[in-house]
Coordinates of C-alpha atoms in Angstrom, one line a residue:
Chain A
X1 CA 0.0 0.3 -0.3
X2 CA 2.5 2.4 1.0
X3 CA 4.7 1.4 -2.4
X4 CA 1.4 2.7 -4.3
X5 CA 1.3 6.2 -2.3
X6 CA 4.8 6.6 -2.7
X7 CA 4.3 6.2 -6.4
X8 CA 1.6 8.5 -6.4
X9 CA 3.3 11.3 -4.8
X10 CA 6.1 11.1 -7.3
X11 CA 4.7 11.0 -10.4
X12 CA 2.8 13.8 -11.0
X13 CA 1.3 13.2 -14.6
X14 CA 0.9 16.3 -17.2
X15 CA -3.2 18.1 -16.8
X16 CA -4.4 18.7 -20.0
X17 CA -4.1 22.3 -19.5
X18 CA 0.1 21.7 -19.1
X19 CA -0.3 19.8 -22.3
X20 CA -1.5 22.3 -24.3
X21 CA 0.4 24.6 -23.1
X22 CA 3.8 22.6 -24.1
X23 CA 1.8 22.4 -27.2
X24 CA 1.4 26.3 -27.4
X25 CA 5.3 26.8 -26.9
X26 CA 6.0 24.3 -29.6
X27 CA 3.4 25.8 -32.0
X28 CA 5.1 29.1 -31.1
X29 CA 8.3 28.3 -31.6
X30 CA 8.2 26.5 -34.8
X31 CA 6.1 29.3 -36.6
X32 CA 8.3 32.8 -35.1
X33 CA 11.6 31.1 -34.7
X34 CA 12.0 30.7 -38.9
X35 CA 10.2 34.7 -38.8
X36 CA 12.2 36.0 -36.7
X37 CA 15.2 34.7 -38.1
X38 CA 14.3 35.5 -41.4
X39 CA 13.4 39.3 -41.0
X40 CA 16.4 40.7 -39.9
X41 CA 18.5 39.5 -43.2
X42 CA 15.5 40.9 -45.7
X43 CA 12.7 43.5 -45.3
X44 CA 10.2 42.9 -43.1
X45 CA 6.6 43.1 -45.2
X46 CA 2.6 43.3 -44.2
X47 CA 2.4 39.9 -46.2
X48 CA 5.2 38.0 -44.2
X49 CA 3.1 39.2 -40.3
X50 CA 0.2 38.3 -41.8
X51 CA 1.4 35.1 -43.0
X52 CA 2.8 34.5 -40.0
X53 CA -0.4 35.1 -37.9
X54 CA -2.2 32.6 -39.7
X55 CA 0.4 30.1 -39.8
X56 CA 0.2 30.3 -35.9
X57 CA -3.2 30.2 -36.1
X58 CA -3.2 27.3 -38.2
X59 CA -1.1 25.2 -35.7
X60 CA -2.5 26.2 -32.8
X61 CA -5.8 24.3 -34.6
X62 CA -4.1 21.4 -35.4
X63 CA -1.8 20.9 -32.3
X64 CA -4.7 22.2 -29.6
X65 CA -7.5 19.3 -31.3
X66 CA -4.5 17.0 -31.4
X67 CA -4.0 17.4 -27.6
X68 CA -7.4 17.1 -26.8
X69 CA -8.3 14.2 -28.6
X70 CA -5.7 12.0 -26.7
X71 CA -6.3 13.8 -23.5
X72 CA -9.5 11.7 -21.7
X73 CA -9.6 14.3 -18.4
X74 CA -10.1 17.9 -19.4
X75 CA -11.1 19.6 -16.2
X76 CA -10.0 22.8 -15.3
X77 CA -9.9 23.5 -11.7
X78 CA -9.1 26.3 -9.3
X79 CA -5.2 25.8 -9.6
X80 CA -5.4 26.3 -13.1
X81 CA -7.4 29.2 -13.3
X82 CA -4.5 30.8 -10.9
X83 CA -2.0 30.1 -13.1
X84 CA -3.7 31.0 -15.7
X85 CA -3.7 34.6 -13.8
X86 CA -0.4 34.3 -13.2
X87 CA 0.6 33.8 -16.5
X88 CA -1.7 36.9 -17.9
X89 CA 0.0 38.8 -15.1
X90 CA 3.7 37.9 -16.3
X91 CA 2.4 38.5 -19.8
X92 CA 1.1 42.1 -19.4
X93 CA 3.9 43.2 -17.4
X94 CA 6.0 42.1 -20.7
X95 CA 3.7 43.5 -23.0
X96 CA 3.8 47.0 -21.4
X97 CA 7.7 47.1 -20.9
X98 CA 8.2 45.7 -24.1
X99 CA 5.7 48.6 -25.6
X100 CA 7.8 51.1 -24.1
X101 CA 11.2 49.7 -24.7
X102 CA 10.0 49.5 -28.2
X103 CA 8.7 53.4 -28.9
X104 CA 12.0 54.6 -27.3
X105 CA 14.2 53.1 -29.3
X106 CA 11.8 53.5 -32.4
X107 CA 11.8 57.1 -31.6
X108 CA 16.3 56.9 -30.7
X109 CA 16.4 55.0 -34.3
X110 CA 14.1 57.6 -36.1
X111 CA 16.4 60.8 -34.1
X112 CA 19.4 59.6 -35.3
X113 CA 18.5 58.8 -39.0
X114 CA 18.8 54.9 -38.7
X115 CA 15.6 54.0 -39.9
X116 CA 14.8 54.2 -43.8
X117 CA 11.9 56.3 -44.4
X118 CA 10.1 54.2 -46.8
X119 CA 10.7 51.2 -44.1
X120 CA 9.4 53.5 -41.7
X121 CA 5.4 52.1 -40.9
X122 CA 6.5 48.4 -41.9
X123 CA 9.3 48.5 -39.1
X124 CA 7.4 49.8 -36.6
X125 CA 4.3 47.2 -37.3
X126 CA 7.3 44.3 -37.3
X127 CA 8.9 45.6 -33.9
X128 CA 5.2 46.2 -31.8
X129 CA 4.4 42.8 -33.8
X130 CA 7.8 40.7 -31.9
X131 CA 6.8 42.7 -28.3
X132 CA 3.4 40.8 -28.8
X133 CA 5.3 37.5 -29.5
X134 CA 7.4 37.8 -26.7
X135 CA 4.9 38.4 -24.3
X136 CA 2.8 35.5 -25.2
X137 CA 6.2 33.4 -25.1
X138 CA 6.3 35.1 -21.3
X139 CA 2.8 34.4 -20.4
X140 CA 3.3 30.4 -22.0
X141 CA 6.9 30.4 -19.9
X142 CA 5.3 31.3 -16.5
X143 CA 1.9 29.3 -16.8
X144 CA 4.5 26.1 -17.3
X145 CA 6.6 27.1 -14.5
X146 CA 4.1 27.9 -12.3
X147 CA 3.0 24.1 -12.9
X148 CA 6.4 22.5 -12.0
X149 CA 6.9 24.7 -9.0
X150 CA 4.0 24.1 -7.5
X151 CA 3.5 20.2 -7.9
Chain B
X1 CA 7.4 27.6 -1.8
X2 CA 5.3 26.2 0.9
X3 CA 2.4 28.1 3.0
X4 CA 2.0 27.6 6.6
X5 CA -0.6 25.4 6.3
X6 CA -0.2 21.6 6.6
X7 CA -2.9 18.9 6.1
X8 CA -3.5 15.0 7.0
X9 CA -4.7 14.5 3.4
X10 CA -2.2 11.7 2.7
X11 CA -2.8 9.9 6.2
X12 CA -6.6 10.2 6.1
X13 CA -6.6 8.8 2.0
X14 CA -4.5 5.8 3.4
X15 CA -6.8 5.0 6.4
X16 CA -9.3 4.9 3.5
X17 CA -7.4 3.2 1.0
X18 CA -8.6 6.2 -1.4
X19 CA -5.9 6.6 -4.2
X20 CA -5.3 10.5 -5.1
X21 CA -7.5 10.2 -8.5
X22 CA -10.6 9.0 -6.1
X23 CA -10.4 12.0 -4.2
X24 CA -9.4 14.5 -6.9
X25 CA -12.8 12.9 -9.0
X26 CA -14.9 13.7 -5.3
X27 CA -14.0 17.3 -5.0
X28 CA -13.8 18.0 -8.8
X29 CA -10.0 19.0 -9.2
X30 CA -7.5 17.5 -10.9
X31 CA -5.0 14.9 -9.1
X32 CA -1.9 17.1 -9.8
X33 CA -3.6 19.8 -7.7
X34 CA -4.1 17.1 -5.0
X35 CA -0.6 16.0 -5.3
X36 CA 0.2 19.9 -4.6
X37 CA -2.2 20.1 -1.9
X38 CA -0.3 17.2 -0.1
X39 CA 2.6 18.3 -0.5
X40 CA 1.6 21.8 1.0
X41 CA 2.7 23.6 -2.0
X42 CA -0.9 25.0 -3.2
X43 CA -3.5 26.1 -0.7
X44 CA -6.8 25.1 -1.7
X45 CA -10.3 27.5 -1.7
X46 CA -12.4 27.4 1.5
X47 CA -14.9 25.4 -0.6
X48 CA -12.3 23.0 -1.7
X49 CA -10.8 22.8 1.6
X50 CA -14.4 22.2 3.1
X51 CA -15.1 19.8 0.2
X52 CA -12.0 17.5 1.4
X53 CA -13.3 17.5 5.0
X54 CA -17.0 16.2 3.7
X55 CA -15.3 13.5 2.1
X56 CA -13.7 12.3 4.3
X57 CA -16.3 13.1 6.9
X58 CA -13.6 14.8 9.5
X59 CA -13.9 18.5 10.7
X60 CA -12.0 21.0 9.2
X61 CA -9.2 21.6 11.5
X62 CA -8.4 17.6 11.6
X63 CA -7.3 18.3 7.8
X64 CA -5.7 21.5 7.9
X65 CA -3.8 23.3 10.4
X66 CA -2.2 26.5 10.3
X67 CA 1.8 27.2 11.7
X68 CA 1.4 31.5 11.7
X69 CA 5.3 32.4 10.7
X70 CA 7.5 33.0 13.8
X71 CA 7.7 37.3 15.3
X72 CA 10.6 38.4 15.8
X73 CA 11.1 40.5 18.7
X74 CA 14.1 43.2 19.1

């Protein structure tokens, strides 16, 4: 009997929420890393950003549907909601900090004449897109760390 | 990080040969949440705490104990 209880205690398998978060992180890395590796070497385009948003949407639908199909217990409880709240809070701070930093850097670059006026708008959109992606990654990683530290 | 709240859930389960999944199903949380509560890493809501006590048919203070942090005096 005690062996069963010891095994239970030391083997916390992943909840549906955790699996979903690992899926989200994988999808985000698969889509965003190639994009942000490609962009510094070429000019960012609005089409590139839209294609990336479409790609992340499709990949997330496929990944999350697959996880849902293979998960028997999709229960969300109070601890999941608390961890989700922590993730959104961390993501919000990352978003605000990122936007303020990005605006400051863009202003400094514009003043220094480092931004090509012909590409200023798309450059601005691309930087804000990067900040959004970063905030999303912070949210996901904070939630995953919370799950591992709390259980 | 521990919370200052300790509990006897593991012992109460053992007395009743109840698994973590059994308890989780009865109180409407995941098994991982039961594990976190047992290890004093997560303090459940008051409602969940009462549900746990109700499942074991014991008073709440027989399941949970609070140890206040020691205060330093000059």
